[in-house]
PDB file of C-alpha atoms in Angstrom:
ATOM      1  CA  ILE A   1      69.069 151.530 173.765  1.00 75.00           C
ATOM      2  CA  ARG A   2      68.855 151.057 170.010  1.00 78.00           C
ATOM      3  CA  SER A   3      71.675 152.364 167.831  1.00 87.00           C
ATOM      4  CA  PRO A   4      72.118 152.287 164.056  1.00 91.00           C
ATOM      5  CA  PHE A   5      74.319 149.555 162.622  1.00 91.00           C
ATOM      6  CA  ASN A   6      76.420 152.273 160.960  1.00 93.00           C
ATOM      7  CA  PRO A   7      75.994 155.982 160.037  1.00 93.00           C
ATOM      8  CA  ALA A   8      74.578 155.132 156.602  1.00 91.00           C
ATOM      9  CA  SER A   9      71.696 153.207 158.180  1.00 92.00           C
ATOM     10  CA  MET A  10      70.640 156.129 160.402  1.00 93.00           C
ATOM     11  CA  ASP A  11      67.446 157.904 159.282  1.00 93.00           C
ATOM     12  CA  TRP A  12      67.928 161.552 160.277  1.00 95.00           C
ATOM     13  CA  SER A  13      64.861 162.789 158.377  1.00 93.00           C
ATOM     14  CA  THR A  14      62.500 162.297 161.331  1.00 94.00           C
ATOM     15  CA  TYR A  15      64.773 164.380 163.567  1.00 96.00           C
ATOM     16  CA  TYR A  16      65.334 167.202 161.069  1.00 96.00           C
ATOM     17  CA  PRO A  17      62.250 167.133 158.809  1.00 95.00           C
ATOM     18  CA  ALA A  18      62.980 170.603 157.379  1.00 94.00           C
ATOM     19  CA  TYR A  19      66.241 169.265 155.927  1.00 94.00           C
ATOM     20  CA  ALA A  20      64.876 165.984 154.593  1.00 92.00           C
ATOM     21  CA  GLU A  21      64.529 165.277 150.889  1.00 85.00           C
ATOM     22  CA  VAL A  22      62.919 162.395 149.062  1.00 73.00           C
ATOM     23  CA  LYS A  23      65.217 160.573 146.666  1.00 66.00           C
ATOM     24  CA  GLN A  24      64.109 158.196 143.935  1.00 61.00           C
ATOM     25  CA  THR A  25      66.090 154.993 143.894  1.00 58.00           C
ATOM     26  CA  PRO A  26      67.041 153.489 140.496  1.00 57.00           C
ATOM     27  CA  GLN A  27      64.499 151.051 139.102  1.00 56.00           C
ATOM     28  CA  GLU A  28      65.306 147.405 139.208  1.00 54.00           C
ATOM     29  CA  PRO A  29      65.667 146.089 135.627  1.00 56.00           C
ATOM     30  CA  LYS A  30      63.694 142.982 136.555  1.00 56.00           C
ATOM     31  CA  LEU A  31      60.952 145.014 138.286  1.00 52.00           C
ATOM     32  CA  PRO A  32      60.529 148.171 136.183  1.00 51.00           C
ATOM     33  CA  SER A  33      57.064 148.883 137.536  1.00 49.00           C
ATOM     34  CA  ILE A  34      58.304 149.172 141.108  1.00 48.00           C
ATOM     35  CA  GLN A  35      59.801 152.471 142.228  1.00 47.00           C
ATOM     36  CA  THR A  36      61.055 153.080 145.728  1.00 44.00           C
ATOM     37  CA  GLN A  37      61.760 156.298 147.544  1.00 48.00           C
ATOM     38  CA  THR A  38      64.273 156.919 150.295  1.00 51.00           C
ATOM     39  CA  ARG A  39      64.439 159.861 152.646  1.00 65.00           C
ATOM     40  CA  GLY A  40      67.794 161.602 152.440  1.00 82.00           C
ATOM     41  CA  MET A  41      69.220 164.736 154.019  1.00 91.00           C
ATOM     42  CA  ARG A  42      70.400 168.005 152.503  1.00 91.00           C
ATOM     43  CA  LYS A  43      72.849 168.429 155.380  1.00 93.00           C
ATOM     44  CA  GLU A  44      74.567 166.212 157.911  1.00 95.00           C
ATOM     45  CA  VAL A  45      74.986 166.707 161.649  1.00 97.00           C
ATOM     46  CA  THR A  46      78.193 168.587 162.423  1.00 98.00           C
ATOM     47  CA  VAL A  47      77.758 169.542 166.107  1.00 98.00           C
ATOM     48  CA  ALA A  48      77.206 167.099 168.986  1.00 98.00           C
ATOM     49  CA  ASP A  49      76.311 167.903 172.588  1.00 97.00           C
ATOM     50  CA  ILE A  50      77.168 164.702 174.449  1.00 96.00           C
ATOM     51  CA  GLY A  51      75.129 164.320 177.617  1.00 94.00           C
ATOM     52  CA  CYS A  52      72.959 167.270 176.602  1.00 95.00           C
ATOM     53  CA  GLY A  53      70.807 167.228 179.749  1.00 93.00           C
ATOM     54  CA  PHE A  54      67.678 169.365 179.441  1.00 95.00           C
ATOM     55  CA  GLY A  55      68.743 170.954 176.145  1.00 96.00           C
ATOM     56  CA  GLY A  56      69.640 174.476 177.289  1.00 96.00           C
ATOM     57  CA  LEU A  57      72.827 174.614 175.235  1.00 97.00           C
ATOM     58  CA  LEU A  58      71.162 173.131 172.138  1.00 97.00           C
ATOM     59  CA  VAL A  59      68.385 175.711 172.221  1.00 97.00           C
ATOM     60  CA  ALA A  60      70.812 178.599 172.771  1.00 97.00           C
ATOM     61  CA  LEU A  61      73.146 177.486 169.965  1.00 97.00           C
ATOM     62  CA  ALA A  62      70.339 176.943 167.442  1.00 97.00           C
ATOM     63  CA  SER A  63      70.355 180.619 166.428  1.00 95.00           C
ATOM     64  CA  LYS A  64      74.119 181.051 166.913  1.00 96.00           C
ATOM     65  CA  LEU A  65      74.916 178.234 164.444  1.00 97.00           C
ATOM     66  CA  PRO A  66      72.030 178.527 161.954  1.00 96.00           C
ATOM     67  CA  ASP A  67      73.910 176.773 159.148  1.00 96.00           C
ATOM     68  CA  GLU A  68      74.790 173.697 161.233  1.00 97.00           C
ATOM     69  CA  LEU A  69      72.738 170.696 162.330  1.00 98.00           C
ATOM     70  CA  LEU A  70      73.147 170.163 166.077  1.00 98.00           C
ATOM     71  CA  LEU A  71      72.412 166.911 167.898  1.00 98.00           C
ATOM     72  CA  GLY A  72      71.980 166.353 171.616  1.00 97.00           C
ATOM     73  CA  LEU A  73      72.803 162.865 172.864  1.00 96.00           C
ATOM     74  CA  GLU A  74      71.365 161.853 176.222  1.00 95.00           C
ATOM     75  CA  ILE A  75      71.224 158.459 177.946  1.00 93.00           C
ATOM     76  CA  ARG A  76      68.268 159.141 180.293  1.00 93.00           C
ATOM     77  CA  THR A  77      64.918 158.273 178.695  1.00 96.00           C
ATOM     78  CA  GLN A  78      62.726 160.871 180.413  1.00 97.00           C
ATOM     79  CA  VAL A  79      65.267 163.658 179.896  1.00 96.00           C
ATOM     80  CA  THR A  80      65.533 162.782 176.191  1.00 97.00           C
ATOM     81  CA  GLU A  81      61.755 162.880 175.834  1.00 97.00           C
ATOM     82  CA  TYR A  82      61.627 166.239 177.619  1.00 97.00           C
ATOM     83  CA  VAL A  83      64.185 167.761 175.202  1.00 98.00           C
ATOM     84  CA  GLN A  84      62.382 166.304 172.180  1.00 98.00           C
ATOM     85  CA  ASP A  85      59.086 167.820 173.389  1.00 98.00           C
ATOM     86  CA  ARG A  86      60.835 171.126 174.088  1.00 98.00           C
ATOM     87  CA  ILE A  87      62.228 171.282 170.540  1.00 98.00           C
ATOM     88  CA  LYS A  88      58.833 170.345 169.056  1.00 97.00           C
ATOM     89  CA  ALA A  89      57.155 173.133 171.032  1.00 98.00           C
ATOM     90  CA  LEU A  90      59.770 175.704 169.936  1.00 98.00           C
ATOM     91  CA  ARG A  91      59.273 174.709 166.291  1.00 97.00           C
ATOM     92  CA  ASN A  92      55.511 175.030 166.648  1.00 96.00           C
ATOM     93  CA  GLN A  93      55.917 178.495 168.208  1.00 97.00           C
ATOM     94  CA  ASN A  94      57.950 179.622 165.180  1.00 96.00           C
ATOM     95  CA  PRO A  95      55.994 178.350 162.146  1.00 93.00           C
ATOM     96  CA  GLY A  96      57.258 179.189 158.689  1.00 91.00           C
ATOM     97  CA  THR A  97      60.774 179.988 159.956  1.00 94.00           C
ATOM     98  CA  PRO A  98      63.947 177.886 160.130  1.00 94.00           C
ATOM     99  CA  LEU A  99      64.228 178.562 163.871  1.00 96.00           C
ATOM    100  CA  TYR A 100      64.957 175.393 165.883  1.00 97.00           C
ATOM    101  CA  GLN A 101      64.660 173.168 162.805  1.00 97.00           C
ATOM    102  CA  ASN A 102      68.426 172.593 163.058  1.00 98.00           C
ATOM    103  CA  ILE A 103      68.445 170.967 166.512  1.00 98.00           C
ATOM    104  CA  ALA A 104      67.385 167.499 167.648  1.00 98.00           C
ATOM    105  CA  CYS A 105      67.912 165.085 170.520  1.00 98.00           C
ATOM    106  CA  LEU A 106      68.055 161.319 170.699  1.00 96.00           C
ATOM    107  CA  ARG A 107      68.681 158.708 173.350  1.00 96.00           C
ATOM    108  CA  ALA A 108      72.074 157.071 172.973  1.00 94.00           C
ATOM    109  CA  ASN A 109      74.960 155.604 174.894  1.00 92.00           C
ATOM    110  CA  THR A 110      77.800 157.518 173.247  1.00 88.00           C
ATOM    111  CA  MET A 111      80.409 155.757 175.352  1.00 85.00           C
ATOM    112  CA  LYS A 112      79.613 152.622 173.362  1.00 88.00           C
ATOM    113  CA  PHE A 113      78.143 153.698 170.037  1.00 90.00           C
ATOM    114  CA  LEU A 114      79.485 157.106 168.907  1.00 93.00           C
ATOM    115  CA  PRO A 115      80.967 155.819 165.586  1.00 94.00           C
ATOM    116  CA  ASN A 116      77.619 154.167 164.798  1.00 95.00           C
ATOM    117  CA  PHE A 117      76.119 157.641 164.361  1.00 96.00           C
ATOM    118  CA  PHE A 118      78.909 159.650 162.733  1.00 96.00           C
ATOM    119  CA  ASN A 119      81.344 159.134 159.869  1.00 96.00           C
ATOM    120  CA  LYS A 120      85.057 159.764 160.076  1.00 96.00           C
ATOM    121  CA  GLY A 121      85.740 163.513 160.167  1.00 97.00           C
ATOM    122  CA  GLN A 122      82.047 164.469 160.242  1.00 97.00           C
ATOM    123  CA  LEU A 123      81.864 166.671 163.345  1.00 98.00           C
ATOM    124  CA  SER A 124      83.252 170.182 163.728  1.00 98.00           C
ATOM    125  CA  LYS A 125      82.266 170.656 167.390  1.00 98.00           C
ATOM    126  CA  ILE A 126      81.744 168.357 170.372  1.00 98.00           C
ATOM    127  CA  PHE A 127      80.469 169.718 173.693  1.00 97.00           C
ATOM    128  CA  LEU A 128      81.102 167.917 176.994  1.00 95.00           C
ATOM    129  CA  CYS A 129      79.286 170.084 179.531  1.00 95.00           C
ATOM    130  CA  PHE A 130      79.230 169.278 183.230  1.00 92.00           C
ATOM    131  CA  PRO A 131      79.699 165.520 182.770  1.00 88.00           C
ATOM    132  CA  ASP A 132      79.246 163.130 185.685  1.00 83.00           C
ATOM    133  CA  PRO A 133      82.467 163.424 187.737  1.00 79.00           C
ATOM    134  CA  HIS A 134      82.378 159.796 188.983  1.00 67.00           C
ATOM    135  CA  PHE A 135      84.394 160.723 192.068  1.00 66.00           C
ATOM    136  CA  LYS A 136      85.399 157.229 193.197  1.00 72.00           C
ATOM    137  CA  ALA A 137      88.624 155.946 191.630  1.00 69.00           C
ATOM    138  CA  ARG A 138      87.016 152.652 190.602  1.00 68.00           C
ATOM    139  CA  LYS A 139      84.428 154.649 188.611  1.00 65.00           C
ATOM    140  CA  HIS A 140      86.956 156.791 186.731  1.00 67.00           C
ATOM    141  CA  LYS A 141      86.725 154.403 183.777  1.00 74.00           C
ATOM    142  CA  ALA A 142      83.118 155.589 183.340  1.00 69.00           C
ATOM    143  CA  ARG A 143      84.174 159.214 182.794  1.00 74.00           C
ATOM    144  CA  ILE A 144      83.249 160.708 179.431  1.00 77.00           C
ATOM    145  CA  VAL A 145      86.899 161.585 178.727  1.00 84.00           C
ATOM    146  CA  SER A 146      89.384 158.721 178.565  1.00 84.00           C
ATOM    147  CA  SER A 147      92.161 157.491 176.291  1.00 83.00           C
ATOM    148  CA  THR A 148      89.765 155.134 174.492  1.00 85.00           C
ATOM    149  CA  LEU A 149      86.923 157.619 174.099  1.00 91.00           C
ATOM    150  CA  ASN A 150      89.307 160.373 172.988  1.00 93.00           C
ATOM    151  CA  SER A 151      90.302 158.176 170.054  1.00 93.00           C
ATOM    152  CA  GLU A 152      86.624 157.871 169.122  1.00 94.00           C
ATOM    153  CA  TYR A 153      86.195 161.645 169.359  1.00 95.00           C
ATOM    154  CA  ALA A 154      89.262 162.027 167.132  1.00 96.00           C
ATOM    155  CA  PHE A 155      87.779 159.608 164.591  1.00 96.00           C
ATOM    156  CA  VAL A 156      84.459 161.464 164.191  1.00 97.00           C
ATOM    157  CA  MET A 157      85.984 164.969 164.249  1.00 97.00           C
ATOM    158  CA  LYS A 158      87.366 166.829 161.267  1.00 97.00           C
ATOM    159  CA  PRO A 159      90.799 168.460 161.540  1.00 97.00           C
ATOM    160  CA  GLY A 160      90.428 171.921 163.037  1.00 98.00           C
ATOM    161  CA  GLY A 161      87.275 170.925 164.946  1.00 98.00           C
ATOM    162  CA  TRP A 162      86.896 171.819 168.627  1.00 98.00           C
ATOM    163  CA  ILE A 163      86.093 169.822 171.745  1.00 97.00           C
ATOM    164  CA  TYR A 164      84.568 172.067 174.419  1.00 98.00           C
ATOM    165  CA  THR A 165      84.713 170.992 178.086  1.00 96.00           C
ATOM    166  CA  ILE A 166      83.249 172.701 181.145  1.00 96.00           C
ATOM    167  CA  THR A 167      82.812 171.455 184.719  1.00 95.00           C
ATOM    168  CA  ASP A 168      82.521 172.815 188.245  1.00 94.00           C
ATOM    169  CA  VAL A 169      84.699 169.980 189.593  1.00 92.00           C
ATOM    170  CA  GLU A 170      88.385 170.933 189.486  1.00 94.00           C
ATOM    171  CA  ASP A 171      89.592 167.333 189.787  1.00 92.00           C
ATOM    172  CA  LEU A 172      87.528 166.341 186.742  1.00 92.00           C
ATOM    173  CA  HIS A 173      88.765 169.419 184.842  1.00 95.00           C
ATOM    174  CA  LYS A 174      92.378 168.381 185.486  1.00 95.00           C
ATOM    175  CA  TRP A 175      91.550 164.810 184.414  1.00 91.00           C
ATOM    176  CA  MET A 176      89.994 165.940 181.132  1.00 94.00           C
ATOM    177  CA  VAL A 177      92.901 168.309 180.394  1.00 95.00           C
ATOM    178  CA  GLU A 178      95.464 165.604 181.165  1.00 94.00           C
ATOM    179  CA  HIS A 179      93.785 163.002 178.956  1.00 92.00           C
ATOM    180  CA  LEU A 180      92.987 165.271 175.999  1.00 95.00           C
ATOM    181  CA  GLU A 181      96.384 167.000 176.046  1.00 95.00           C
ATOM    182  CA  GLY A 182      97.984 163.573 176.261  1.00 94.00           C
ATOM    183  CA  HIS A 183      96.237 162.376 173.108  1.00 94.00           C
ATOM    184  CA  GLN A 184      98.159 162.722 169.855  1.00 94.00           C
ATOM    185  CA  SER A 185      95.112 164.003 167.936  1.00 96.00           C
ATOM    186  CA  PHE A 186      94.369 167.042 170.119  1.00 96.00           C
ATOM    187  CA  GLU A 187      96.059 170.264 171.202  1.00 97.00           C
ATOM    188  CA  ARG A 188      94.808 172.655 173.858  1.00 97.00           C
ATOM    189  CA  ILE A 189      93.486 176.002 172.654  1.00 97.00           C
ATOM    190  CA  GLY A 190      95.001 179.126 174.176  1.00 97.00           C
ATOM    191  CA  GLU A 191      93.138 181.226 176.730  1.00 95.00           C
ATOM    192  CA  GLU A 192      92.656 184.262 174.464  1.00 96.00           C
ATOM    193  CA  GLU A 193      91.315 182.285 171.488  1.00 97.00           C
ATOM    194  CA  GLN A 194      89.056 180.325 173.827  1.00 97.00           C
ATOM    195  CA  GLU A 195      87.592 183.425 175.488  1.00 95.00           C
ATOM    196  CA  ASN A 196      86.886 185.029 172.093  1.00 97.00           C
ATOM    197  CA  ASP A 197      84.887 182.025 170.880  1.00 97.00           C
ATOM    198  CA  ALA A 198      81.132 182.705 170.756  1.00 95.00           C
ATOM    199  CA  CYS A 199      80.241 179.113 171.671  1.00 97.00           C
ATOM    200  CA  VAL A 200      82.364 179.278 174.834  1.00 96.00           C
ATOM    201  CA  ARG A 201      80.444 182.358 175.947  1.00 94.00           C
ATOM    202  CA  VAL A 202      77.133 180.563 175.358  1.00 95.00           C
ATOM    203  CA  MET A 203      78.344 177.360 177.055  1.00 95.00           C
ATOM    204  CA  LYS A 204      79.246 179.297 180.229  1.00 93.00           C
ATOM    205  CA  VAL A 205      75.734 180.569 180.847  1.00 92.00           C
ATOM    206  CA  GLU A 206      73.102 178.547 178.961  1.00 91.00           C
ATOM    207  CA  THR A 207      73.271 174.993 180.349  1.00 91.00           C
ATOM    208  CA  GLU A 208      70.943 174.160 183.226  1.00 89.00           C
ATOM    209  CA  GLU A 209      73.919 172.856 185.245  1.00 90.00           C
ATOM    210  CA  GLY A 210      75.842 176.064 184.553  1.00 90.00           C
ATOM    211  CA  LYS A 211      72.951 178.175 185.830  1.00 92.00           C
ATOM    212  CA  LYS A 212      72.834 176.086 189.012  1.00 92.00           C
ATOM    213  CA  VAL A 213      76.583 176.611 189.553  1.00 93.00           C
ATOM    214  CA  GLU A 214      76.021 180.344 188.996  1.00 90.00           C
ATOM    215  CA  ARG A 215      73.281 180.458 191.637  1.00 93.00           C
ATOM    216  CA  ASN A 216      75.523 178.623 194.095  1.00 92.00           C
ATOM    217  CA  LYS A 217      78.431 180.966 193.257  1.00 92.00           C
ATOM    218  CA  GLY A 218      80.600 178.000 192.252  1.00 92.00           C
ATOM    219  CA  ASN A 219      83.572 177.903 189.884  1.00 94.00           C
ATOM    220  CA  LYS A 220      83.448 176.891 186.224  1.00 95.00           C
ATOM    221  CA  PHE A 221      86.538 175.296 184.725  1.00 96.00           C
ATOM    222  CA  ILE A 222      86.776 175.467 180.932  1.00 97.00           C
ATOM    223  CA  ALA A 223      89.212 173.873 178.509  1.00 97.00           C
ATOM    224  CA  CYS A 224      88.940 173.561 174.726  1.00 98.00           C
ATOM    225  CA  PHE A 225      90.935 171.388 172.352  1.00 97.00           C
ATOM    226  CA  ARG A 226      91.544 171.408 168.615  1.00 98.00           C
ATOM    227  CA  ARG A 227      91.585 168.304 166.452  1.00 98.00           C
ATOM    228  CA  ILE A 228      94.933 168.379 164.666  1.00 96.00           C
ATOM    229  CA  GLU A 229      95.735 166.914 161.261  1.00 93.00           C
ATOM    230  CA  ASP A 230      96.821 163.304 161.238  1.00 87.00           C
ATOM    231  CA  PRO A 231     100.457 162.889 160.178  1.00 82.00           C
ATOM    232  CA  PRO A 232     100.895 161.603 156.623  1.00 82.00           C
ATOM    233  CA  TRP A 233     101.456 157.894 156.126  1.00 76.00           C
ATOM    234  CA  PRO A 234     105.125 157.078 155.547  1.00 77.00           C
ATOM    235  CA  GLU A 235     105.996 156.534 151.894  1.00 71.00           C
TER     236      GLU A 235
END
């Protein structure tokens, strides 16, 4: 899996062509006849769906968050390609409109390379929907929520941003709550505020996993967390 060396080296223009802009780079004094162009972006990604699966949440949130750029990150090659084709088809079905221009998907191992894609404080929302529960104790270190990964989430999130978690496995729910509540950069969001959040309502019903749980009449365990301000450095 290829990842950018750092966020500045990532070319987002191919993923969000409607938001790309061509920038002229300054001419080299020694080579005045040579001009180069770089593809920049009018906006940056602010919402990440980690382990986005078949893209149900991305597609549903596209119209709910029209002013945000949303990115699905998925480790499975064929699933990533499916979501990319799905987004391309939706864009083609809605020509001349901004619909679905604000969502994209790429293949990435976020457990290893999240800060390669995003700057400090860049994201306002991270979704962790129905992650692999890794039931065996020896596999718990592979869970998408851990002390180490929570510090990476904290790094890429802006203060006030939300982490959304949902699972049908109560043991995993308790694990995620314990590890996120135990991290100094996050606080759990109260039940009432959580239930009133539009993205929570979408997350409950729009993921493919969530629909499967619904059909099987299973439980869905939800917990959301807010990125809190870092304490000031001592004088």
